[in-house]
Tab-separated table of C-alpha atoms in Angstrom:
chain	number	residue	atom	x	y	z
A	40	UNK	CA	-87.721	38.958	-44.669
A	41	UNK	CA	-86.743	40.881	-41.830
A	42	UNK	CA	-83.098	39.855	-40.061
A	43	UNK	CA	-82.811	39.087	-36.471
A	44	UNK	CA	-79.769	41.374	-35.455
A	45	UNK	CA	-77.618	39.675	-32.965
A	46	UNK	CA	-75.341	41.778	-30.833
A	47	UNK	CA	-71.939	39.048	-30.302
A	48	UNK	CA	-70.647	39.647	-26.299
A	49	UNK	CA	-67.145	38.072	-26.319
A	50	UNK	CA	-66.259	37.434	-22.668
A	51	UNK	CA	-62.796	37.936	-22.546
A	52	UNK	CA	-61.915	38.199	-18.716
A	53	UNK	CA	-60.219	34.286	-18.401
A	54	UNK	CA	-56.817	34.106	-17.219
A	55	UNK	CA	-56.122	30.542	-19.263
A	56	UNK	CA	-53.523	29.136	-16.491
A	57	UNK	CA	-54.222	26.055	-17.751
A	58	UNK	CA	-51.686	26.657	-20.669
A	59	UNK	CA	-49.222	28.268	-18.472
A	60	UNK	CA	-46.638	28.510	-19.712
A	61	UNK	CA	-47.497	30.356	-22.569
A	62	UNK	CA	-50.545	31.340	-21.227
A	63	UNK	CA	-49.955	34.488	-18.867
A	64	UNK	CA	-51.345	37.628	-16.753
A	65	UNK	CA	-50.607	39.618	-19.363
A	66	UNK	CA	-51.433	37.578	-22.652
A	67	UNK	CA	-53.572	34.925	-21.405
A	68	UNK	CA	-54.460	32.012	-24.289
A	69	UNK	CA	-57.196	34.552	-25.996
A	70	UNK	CA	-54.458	36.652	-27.321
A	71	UNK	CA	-52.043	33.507	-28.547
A	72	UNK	CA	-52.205	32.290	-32.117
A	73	UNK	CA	-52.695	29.128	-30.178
A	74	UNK	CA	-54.334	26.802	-33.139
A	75	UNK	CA	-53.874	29.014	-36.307
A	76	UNK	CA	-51.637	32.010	-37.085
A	77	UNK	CA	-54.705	34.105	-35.637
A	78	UNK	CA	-55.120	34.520	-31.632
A	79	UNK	CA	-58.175	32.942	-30.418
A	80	UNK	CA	-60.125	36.119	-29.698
A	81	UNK	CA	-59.307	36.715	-33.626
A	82	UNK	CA	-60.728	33.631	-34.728
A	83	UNK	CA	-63.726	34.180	-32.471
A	84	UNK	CA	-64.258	38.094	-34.053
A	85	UNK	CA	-64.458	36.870	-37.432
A	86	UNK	CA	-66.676	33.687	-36.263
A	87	UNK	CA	-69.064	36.321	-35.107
A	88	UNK	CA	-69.201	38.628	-38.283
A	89	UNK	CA	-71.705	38.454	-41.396
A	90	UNK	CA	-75.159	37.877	-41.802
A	91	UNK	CA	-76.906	35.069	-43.264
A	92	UNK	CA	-80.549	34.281	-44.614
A	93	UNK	CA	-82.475	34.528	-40.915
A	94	UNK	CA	-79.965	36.776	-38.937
A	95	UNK	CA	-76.700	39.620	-39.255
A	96	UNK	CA	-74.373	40.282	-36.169
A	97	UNK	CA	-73.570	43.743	-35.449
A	98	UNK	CA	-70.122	44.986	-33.766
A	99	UNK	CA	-69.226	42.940	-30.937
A	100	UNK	CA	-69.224	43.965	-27.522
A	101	UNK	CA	-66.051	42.771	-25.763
A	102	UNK	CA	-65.676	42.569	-22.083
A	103	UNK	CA	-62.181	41.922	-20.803
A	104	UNK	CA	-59.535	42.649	-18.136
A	105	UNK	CA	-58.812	46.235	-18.293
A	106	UNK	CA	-54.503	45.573	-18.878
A	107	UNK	CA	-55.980	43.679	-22.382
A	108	UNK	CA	-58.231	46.295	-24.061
A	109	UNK	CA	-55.805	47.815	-25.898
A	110	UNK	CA	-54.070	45.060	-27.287
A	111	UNK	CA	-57.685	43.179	-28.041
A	112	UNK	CA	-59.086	46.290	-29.770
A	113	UNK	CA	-55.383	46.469	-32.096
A	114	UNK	CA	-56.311	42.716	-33.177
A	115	UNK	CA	-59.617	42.716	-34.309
A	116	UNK	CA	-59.112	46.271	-35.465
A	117	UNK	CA	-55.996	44.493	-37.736
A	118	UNK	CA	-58.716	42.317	-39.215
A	119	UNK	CA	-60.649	45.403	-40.135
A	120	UNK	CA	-63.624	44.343	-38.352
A	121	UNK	CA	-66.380	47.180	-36.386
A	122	UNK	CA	-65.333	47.198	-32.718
A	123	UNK	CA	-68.631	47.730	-30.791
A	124	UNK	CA	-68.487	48.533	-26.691
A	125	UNK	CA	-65.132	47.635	-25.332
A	126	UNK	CA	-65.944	46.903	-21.399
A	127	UNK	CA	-63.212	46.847	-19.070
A	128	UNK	CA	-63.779	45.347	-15.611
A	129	UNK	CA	-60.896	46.551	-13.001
A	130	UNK	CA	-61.309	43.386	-11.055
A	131	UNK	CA	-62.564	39.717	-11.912
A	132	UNK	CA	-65.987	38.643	-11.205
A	133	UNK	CA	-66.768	35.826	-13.597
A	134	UNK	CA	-69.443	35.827	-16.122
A	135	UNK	CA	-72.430	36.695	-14.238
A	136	UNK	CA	-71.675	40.316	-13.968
A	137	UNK	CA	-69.695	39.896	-17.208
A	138	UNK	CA	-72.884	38.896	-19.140
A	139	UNK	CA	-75.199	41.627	-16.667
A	140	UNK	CA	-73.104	44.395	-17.916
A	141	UNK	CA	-73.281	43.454	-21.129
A	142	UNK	CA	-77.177	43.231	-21.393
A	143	UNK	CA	-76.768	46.480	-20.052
A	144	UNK	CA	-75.284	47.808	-22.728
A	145	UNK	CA	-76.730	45.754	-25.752
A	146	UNK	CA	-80.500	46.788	-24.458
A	147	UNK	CA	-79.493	50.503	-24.219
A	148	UNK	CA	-77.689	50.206	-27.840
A	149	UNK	CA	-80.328	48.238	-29.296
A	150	UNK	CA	-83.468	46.485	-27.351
A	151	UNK	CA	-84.899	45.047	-30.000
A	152	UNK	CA	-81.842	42.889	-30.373
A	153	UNK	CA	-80.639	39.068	-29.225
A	154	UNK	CA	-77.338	38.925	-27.821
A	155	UNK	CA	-75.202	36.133	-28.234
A	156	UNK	CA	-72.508	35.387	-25.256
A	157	UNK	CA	-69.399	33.430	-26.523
A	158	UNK	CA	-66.298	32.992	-24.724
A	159	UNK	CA	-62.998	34.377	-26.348
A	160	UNK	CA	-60.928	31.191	-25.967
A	161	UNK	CA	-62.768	28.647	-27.759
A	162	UNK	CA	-62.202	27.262	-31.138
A	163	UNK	CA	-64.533	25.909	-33.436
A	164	UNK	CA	-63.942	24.551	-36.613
A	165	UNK	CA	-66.800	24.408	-38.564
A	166	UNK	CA	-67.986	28.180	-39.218
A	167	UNK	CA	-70.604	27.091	-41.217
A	168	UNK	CA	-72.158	25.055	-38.910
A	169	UNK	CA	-72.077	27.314	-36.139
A	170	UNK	CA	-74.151	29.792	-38.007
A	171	UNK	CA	-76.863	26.968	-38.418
A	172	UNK	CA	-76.743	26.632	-35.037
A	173	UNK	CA	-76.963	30.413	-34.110
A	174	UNK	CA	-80.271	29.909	-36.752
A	175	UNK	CA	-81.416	27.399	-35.016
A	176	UNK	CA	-81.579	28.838	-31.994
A	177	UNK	CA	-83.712	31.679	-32.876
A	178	UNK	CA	-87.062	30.702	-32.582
A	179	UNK	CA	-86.677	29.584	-29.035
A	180	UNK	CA	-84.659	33.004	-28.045
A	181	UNK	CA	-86.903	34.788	-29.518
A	182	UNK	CA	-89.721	33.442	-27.734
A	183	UNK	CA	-88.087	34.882	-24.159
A	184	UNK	CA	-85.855	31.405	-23.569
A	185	UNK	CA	-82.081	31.712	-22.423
A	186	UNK	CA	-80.737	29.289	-25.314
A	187	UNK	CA	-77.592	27.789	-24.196
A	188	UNK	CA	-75.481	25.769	-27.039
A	189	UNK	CA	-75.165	22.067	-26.155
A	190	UNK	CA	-71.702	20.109	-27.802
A	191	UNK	CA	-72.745	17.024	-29.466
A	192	UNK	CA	-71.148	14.731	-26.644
A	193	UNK	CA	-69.311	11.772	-28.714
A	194	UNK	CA	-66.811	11.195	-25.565
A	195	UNK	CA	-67.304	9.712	-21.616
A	196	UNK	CA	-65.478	13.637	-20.936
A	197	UNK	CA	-64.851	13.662	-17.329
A	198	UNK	CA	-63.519	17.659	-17.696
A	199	UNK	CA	-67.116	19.257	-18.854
A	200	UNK	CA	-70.043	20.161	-17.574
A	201	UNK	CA	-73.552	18.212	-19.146
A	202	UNK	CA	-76.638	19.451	-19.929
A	203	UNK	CA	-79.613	16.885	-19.995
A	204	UNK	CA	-82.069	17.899	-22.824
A	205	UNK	CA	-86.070	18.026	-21.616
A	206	UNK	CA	-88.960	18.158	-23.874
A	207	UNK	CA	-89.106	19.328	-27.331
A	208	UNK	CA	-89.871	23.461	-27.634
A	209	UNK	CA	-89.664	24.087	-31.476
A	210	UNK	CA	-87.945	22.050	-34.091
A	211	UNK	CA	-84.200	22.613	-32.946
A	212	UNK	CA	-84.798	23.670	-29.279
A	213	UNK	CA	-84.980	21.776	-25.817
A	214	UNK	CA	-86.150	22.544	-22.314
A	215	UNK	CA	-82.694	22.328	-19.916
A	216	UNK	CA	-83.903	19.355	-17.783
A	217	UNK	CA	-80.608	19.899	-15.314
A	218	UNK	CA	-77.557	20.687	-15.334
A	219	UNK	CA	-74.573	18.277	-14.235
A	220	UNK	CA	-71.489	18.933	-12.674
A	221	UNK	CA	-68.597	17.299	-14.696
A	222	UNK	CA	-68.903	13.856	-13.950
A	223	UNK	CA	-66.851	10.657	-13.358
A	224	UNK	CA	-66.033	8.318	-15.823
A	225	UNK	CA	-68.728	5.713	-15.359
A	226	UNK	CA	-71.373	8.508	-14.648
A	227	UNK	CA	-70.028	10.653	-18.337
A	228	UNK	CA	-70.363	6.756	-19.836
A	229	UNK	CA	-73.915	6.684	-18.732
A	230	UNK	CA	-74.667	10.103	-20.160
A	231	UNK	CA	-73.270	9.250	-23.767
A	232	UNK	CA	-75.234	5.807	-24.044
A	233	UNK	CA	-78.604	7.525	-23.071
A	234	UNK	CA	-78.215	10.213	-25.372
A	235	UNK	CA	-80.291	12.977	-23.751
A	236	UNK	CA	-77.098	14.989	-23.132
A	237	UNK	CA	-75.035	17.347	-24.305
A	238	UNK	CA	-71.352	19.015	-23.046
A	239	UNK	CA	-71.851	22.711	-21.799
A	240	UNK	CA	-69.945	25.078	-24.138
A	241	UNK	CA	-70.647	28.472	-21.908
A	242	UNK	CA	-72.571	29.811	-24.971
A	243	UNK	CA	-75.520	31.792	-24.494
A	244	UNK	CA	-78.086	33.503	-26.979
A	245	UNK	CA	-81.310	35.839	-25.447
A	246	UNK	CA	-83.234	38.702	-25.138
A	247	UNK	CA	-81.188	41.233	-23.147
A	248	UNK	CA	-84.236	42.057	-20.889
A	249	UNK	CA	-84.774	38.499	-20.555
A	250	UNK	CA	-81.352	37.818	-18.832
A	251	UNK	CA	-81.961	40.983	-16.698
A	252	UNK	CA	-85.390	40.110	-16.059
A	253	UNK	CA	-84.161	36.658	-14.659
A	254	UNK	CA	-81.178	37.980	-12.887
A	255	UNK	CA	-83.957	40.064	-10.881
A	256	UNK	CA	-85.354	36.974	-10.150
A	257	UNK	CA	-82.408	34.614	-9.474
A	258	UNK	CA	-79.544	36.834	-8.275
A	259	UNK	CA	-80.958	40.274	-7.666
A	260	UNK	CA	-77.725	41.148	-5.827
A	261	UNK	CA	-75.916	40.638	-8.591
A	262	UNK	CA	-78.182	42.768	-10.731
A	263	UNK	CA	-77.953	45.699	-8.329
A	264	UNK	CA	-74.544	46.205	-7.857
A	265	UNK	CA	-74.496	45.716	-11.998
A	266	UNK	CA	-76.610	48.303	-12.354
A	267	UNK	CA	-74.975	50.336	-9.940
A	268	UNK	CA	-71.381	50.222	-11.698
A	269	UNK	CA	-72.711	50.725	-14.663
A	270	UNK	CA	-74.585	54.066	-14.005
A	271	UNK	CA	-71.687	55.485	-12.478
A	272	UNK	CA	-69.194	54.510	-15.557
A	273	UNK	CA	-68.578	56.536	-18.471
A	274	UNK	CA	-68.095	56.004	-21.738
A	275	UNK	CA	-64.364	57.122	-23.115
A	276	UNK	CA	-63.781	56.710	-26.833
A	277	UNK	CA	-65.541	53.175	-27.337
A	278	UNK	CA	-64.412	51.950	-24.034
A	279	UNK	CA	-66.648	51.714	-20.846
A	280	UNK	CA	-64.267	51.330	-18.155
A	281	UNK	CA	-66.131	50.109	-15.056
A	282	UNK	CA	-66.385	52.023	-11.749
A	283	UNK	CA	-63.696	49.927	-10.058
A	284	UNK	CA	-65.481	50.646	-6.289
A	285	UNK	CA	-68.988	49.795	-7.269
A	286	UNK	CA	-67.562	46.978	-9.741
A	287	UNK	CA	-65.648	45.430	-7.084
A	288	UNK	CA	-68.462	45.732	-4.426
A	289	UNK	CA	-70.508	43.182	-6.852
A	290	UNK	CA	-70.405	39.144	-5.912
A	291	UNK	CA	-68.291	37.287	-7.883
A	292	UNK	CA	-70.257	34.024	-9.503
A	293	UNK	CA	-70.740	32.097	-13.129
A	294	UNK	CA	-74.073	32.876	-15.540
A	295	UNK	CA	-74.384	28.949	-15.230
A	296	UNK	CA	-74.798	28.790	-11.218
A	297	UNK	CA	-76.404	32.849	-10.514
A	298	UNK	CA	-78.922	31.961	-13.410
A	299	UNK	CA	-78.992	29.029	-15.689
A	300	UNK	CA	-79.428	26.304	-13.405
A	301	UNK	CA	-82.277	28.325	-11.193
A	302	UNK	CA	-84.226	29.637	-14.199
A	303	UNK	CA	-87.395	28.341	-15.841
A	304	UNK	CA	-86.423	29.528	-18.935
A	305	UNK	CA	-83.046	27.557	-20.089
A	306	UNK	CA	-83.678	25.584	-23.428
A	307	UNK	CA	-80.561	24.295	-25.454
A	308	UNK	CA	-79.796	23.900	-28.552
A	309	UNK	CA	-77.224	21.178	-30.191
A	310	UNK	CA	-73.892	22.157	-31.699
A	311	UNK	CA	-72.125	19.614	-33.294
A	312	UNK	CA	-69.417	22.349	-35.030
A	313	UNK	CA	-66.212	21.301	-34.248
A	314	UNK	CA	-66.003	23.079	-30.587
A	315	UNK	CA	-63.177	22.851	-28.122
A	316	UNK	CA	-62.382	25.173	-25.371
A	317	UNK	CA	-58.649	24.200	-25.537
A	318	UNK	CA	-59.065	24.067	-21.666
A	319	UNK	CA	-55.353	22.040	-21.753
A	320	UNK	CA	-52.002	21.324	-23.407
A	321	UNK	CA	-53.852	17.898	-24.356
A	322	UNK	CA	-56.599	19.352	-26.064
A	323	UNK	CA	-54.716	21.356	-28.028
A	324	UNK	CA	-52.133	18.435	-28.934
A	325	UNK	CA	-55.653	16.398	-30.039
A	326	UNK	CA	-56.272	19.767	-31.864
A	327	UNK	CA	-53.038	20.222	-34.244
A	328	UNK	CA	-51.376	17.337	-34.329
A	329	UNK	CA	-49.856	15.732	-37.440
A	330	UNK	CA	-49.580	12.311	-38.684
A	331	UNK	CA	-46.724	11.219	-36.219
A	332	UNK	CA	-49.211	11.959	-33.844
A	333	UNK	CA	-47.113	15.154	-32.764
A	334	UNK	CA	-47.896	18.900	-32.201
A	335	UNK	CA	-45.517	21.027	-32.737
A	336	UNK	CA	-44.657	24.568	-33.188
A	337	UNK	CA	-41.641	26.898	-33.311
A	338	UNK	CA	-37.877	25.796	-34.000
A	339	UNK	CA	-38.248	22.119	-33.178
A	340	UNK	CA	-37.443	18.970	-34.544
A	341	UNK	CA	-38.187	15.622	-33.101
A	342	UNK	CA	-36.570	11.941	-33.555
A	343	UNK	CA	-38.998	8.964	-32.934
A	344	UNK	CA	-41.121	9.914	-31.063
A	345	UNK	CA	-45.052	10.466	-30.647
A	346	UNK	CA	-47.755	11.314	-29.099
A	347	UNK	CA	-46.298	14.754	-27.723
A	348	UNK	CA	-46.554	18.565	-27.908
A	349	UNK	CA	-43.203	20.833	-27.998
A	350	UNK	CA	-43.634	24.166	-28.380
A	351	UNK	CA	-41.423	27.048	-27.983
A	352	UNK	CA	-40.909	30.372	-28.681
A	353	UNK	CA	-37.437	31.237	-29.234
A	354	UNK	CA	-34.854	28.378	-28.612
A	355	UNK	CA	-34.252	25.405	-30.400
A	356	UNK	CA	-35.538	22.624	-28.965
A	357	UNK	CA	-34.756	18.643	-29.980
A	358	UNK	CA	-36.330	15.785	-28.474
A	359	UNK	CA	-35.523	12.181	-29.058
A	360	UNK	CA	-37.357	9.320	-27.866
A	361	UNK	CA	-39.940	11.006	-26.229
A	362	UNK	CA	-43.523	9.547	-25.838
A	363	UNK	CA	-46.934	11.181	-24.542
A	364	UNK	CA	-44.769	14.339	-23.396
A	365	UNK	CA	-45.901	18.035	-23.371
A	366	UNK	CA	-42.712	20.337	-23.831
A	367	UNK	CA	-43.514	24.427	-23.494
A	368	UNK	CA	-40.786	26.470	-23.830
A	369	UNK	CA	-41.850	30.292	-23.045
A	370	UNK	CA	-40.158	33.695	-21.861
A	371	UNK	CA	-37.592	31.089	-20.577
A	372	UNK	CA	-39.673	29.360	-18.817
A	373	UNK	CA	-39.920	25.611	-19.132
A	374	UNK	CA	-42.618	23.119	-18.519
A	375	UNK	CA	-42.036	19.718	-19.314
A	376	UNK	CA	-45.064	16.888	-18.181
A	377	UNK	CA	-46.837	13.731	-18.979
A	378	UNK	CA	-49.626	14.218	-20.833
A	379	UNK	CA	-51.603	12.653	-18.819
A	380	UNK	CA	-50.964	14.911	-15.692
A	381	UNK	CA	-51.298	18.068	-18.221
A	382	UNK	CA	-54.368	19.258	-15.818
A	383	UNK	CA	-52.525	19.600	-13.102
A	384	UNK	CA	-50.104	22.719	-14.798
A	385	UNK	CA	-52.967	25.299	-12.218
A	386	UNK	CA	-50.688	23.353	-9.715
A	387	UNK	CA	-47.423	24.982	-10.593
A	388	UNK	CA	-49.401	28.261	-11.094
A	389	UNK	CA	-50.198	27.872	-7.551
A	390	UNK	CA	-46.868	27.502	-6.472
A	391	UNK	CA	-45.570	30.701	-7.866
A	392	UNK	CA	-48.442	32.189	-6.762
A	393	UNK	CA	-47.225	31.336	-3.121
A	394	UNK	CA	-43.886	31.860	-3.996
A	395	UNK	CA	-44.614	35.707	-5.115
A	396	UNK	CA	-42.841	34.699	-8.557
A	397	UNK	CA	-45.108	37.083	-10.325
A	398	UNK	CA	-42.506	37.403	-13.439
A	399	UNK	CA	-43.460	34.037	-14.230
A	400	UNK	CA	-46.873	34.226	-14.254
């Protein structure tokens, strides 16, 4: 039996400010050891390594900012895992041109190939599982569909995106019937009890000349200034670093909005593997915590209390008393906040944003 070979694209270009303060320009969460004593873009390297009955991955490609290549090629390198195509993008654009680029690259290196796009930041727990789900999912990719991976939704989440399944394609695979902004409560409530949705993980599997072929269609300005930096970048030792005038010239918009959600082709798959994207000091409390129903990490030590997260990186820090409290102590910085108002840390970002404060952020 012939193996599907399946290209990984780890989009690495997130800045994470919603773990400031740990979370910075120049490490931003992907790098951290946030959940395990590996960074996340570790954890999602090995995730996307092996081969199983139906498929193999090959080297991944990595997009990222161009400050982080370095550091992300040492730490997957460290694990002594193949680096594939190391794209570095001089300026932000989100991850329609992220994931253009890519296809770029993965149909030049290999057209016969799916590629897989996963974010670098995510953790999932259950590697097993997540390979039946990449199996899963072949049939329908194969067959020229843009296979997104749907989260098992077991929540009323009011911070995700849903995807509402359509009819039945093969015996794992779904038509997208629409995507949904994230919702309110009541309208996430009415999504769980109907059961014809799923969260939106930002996890793609296709045909290269698939996504190109719909970009054409969809966001052809996109497309063209793609194809545009690419042709006039160069590879240097395993990294492509992107034209930065024709990169920068290209609009700025998500694979979801330029393509997923205009598209004929969307089908999803569901994922129930243990997925979060960590997208908050919460989630990450509801992540590692222990039985006092506290996450903590570094040279702490805590007295009654519950329900919190104190981290820190260097100094000691005690807390006594404290309930449903996030405490980040970083490059002496300090953040301390409810945990119910842990969203709002882009807030303070903002400020020093406005402030100039750049050594802080």
């Amino acid at each position: 039996m012939t193996k599907t070979n399946i290209i990984p694209v780890i989009m690495s270009g997130g800045a994470g400010t919603r773990l400031w303060p740990a979370s910075r320009k120049a490490a931003p969460k992907q790098l951290l050891p946030l959940v395990s004593t590996q960074t996340m873009i570790q954890e999602t390297a090995e995730r996307l390594d092996g081969e199983w009955d139906s498929f193999k991955f090959g080297a991944p490609v990595i997009v990222c900012n161009k400050a982080h290549a370095a550091p992300i090629s040492k730490q997957i390198s460290s694990l002594g895992l193949k680096l594939g195509t190391v794209i570095t993008e001089p300026v932000p654009r989100n991850t329609a041109p992220c994931a253009a680029i890519a296809a770029l690259v993965v149909q030049a290196a290999d057209p016969d190939a799916l590629m897989l796009l996963a974010p670098a930041d995510h953790h999932i727990s259950d590697k097993p599982a997540f390979s039946r789900v990449v199996a899963n999912g072949l049939q329908a990719a194969e067959a020229g569909y843009l296979v997104t991976f749907g989260i098992t939704a077991n929540a009323p989440e009011t911070g995700y995106g849903y995807i509402q399944k359509g009819k039945s394609l093969d015996d794992h695979a779904y038509r997208v019937a629409a995507f949904k902004e994230k919702p309110c409560k009541e309208k996430a409530q009415d999504y769980i009890a109907s059961g014809q949705y799923f969260w939106n993980a930002g996890i793609f599997m296709c045909k290269p000349s698939v996504l190109l072929s719909e970009m054409k269609k969809h966001c052809p300005d996109i497309l063209a200034a793609c194809e545009i930096a690419y042709h006039a970048s160069a590879m240097q030792d395993g990294y492509l670093p992107l034209d930065e005038k024709t990169f920068a010239a290209c609009p700025a918009d998500s694979i979801d909005y330029a393509v997923m959600e205009r598209t004929e082709k969307a089908a999803v798959i569901e994922a129930n593997m243990g997925w979060s994207d960590i997208g908050s000091w919460s989630a990450l409390w509801q992540l590692t915590k222990n039985e006092d129903s506290n996450a903590l990490r570094g040279d702490v030590h805590v007295i009654d209390s519950k329900n919190s997260l104190v981290h820190t990186d260097g100094p000691f820090v005690a807390a006594i008393g404290i309930e449903n409290i996030a405490v980040v102590v970083h490059e002496g910085t300090v953040l301390v906040a409810n945990m119910d108002n842990v969203q709002d840390v882009k807030k303070i970002v903002d400020v020093l944003k406005a402030r100039g404060d750049v050594s802080k952020l």
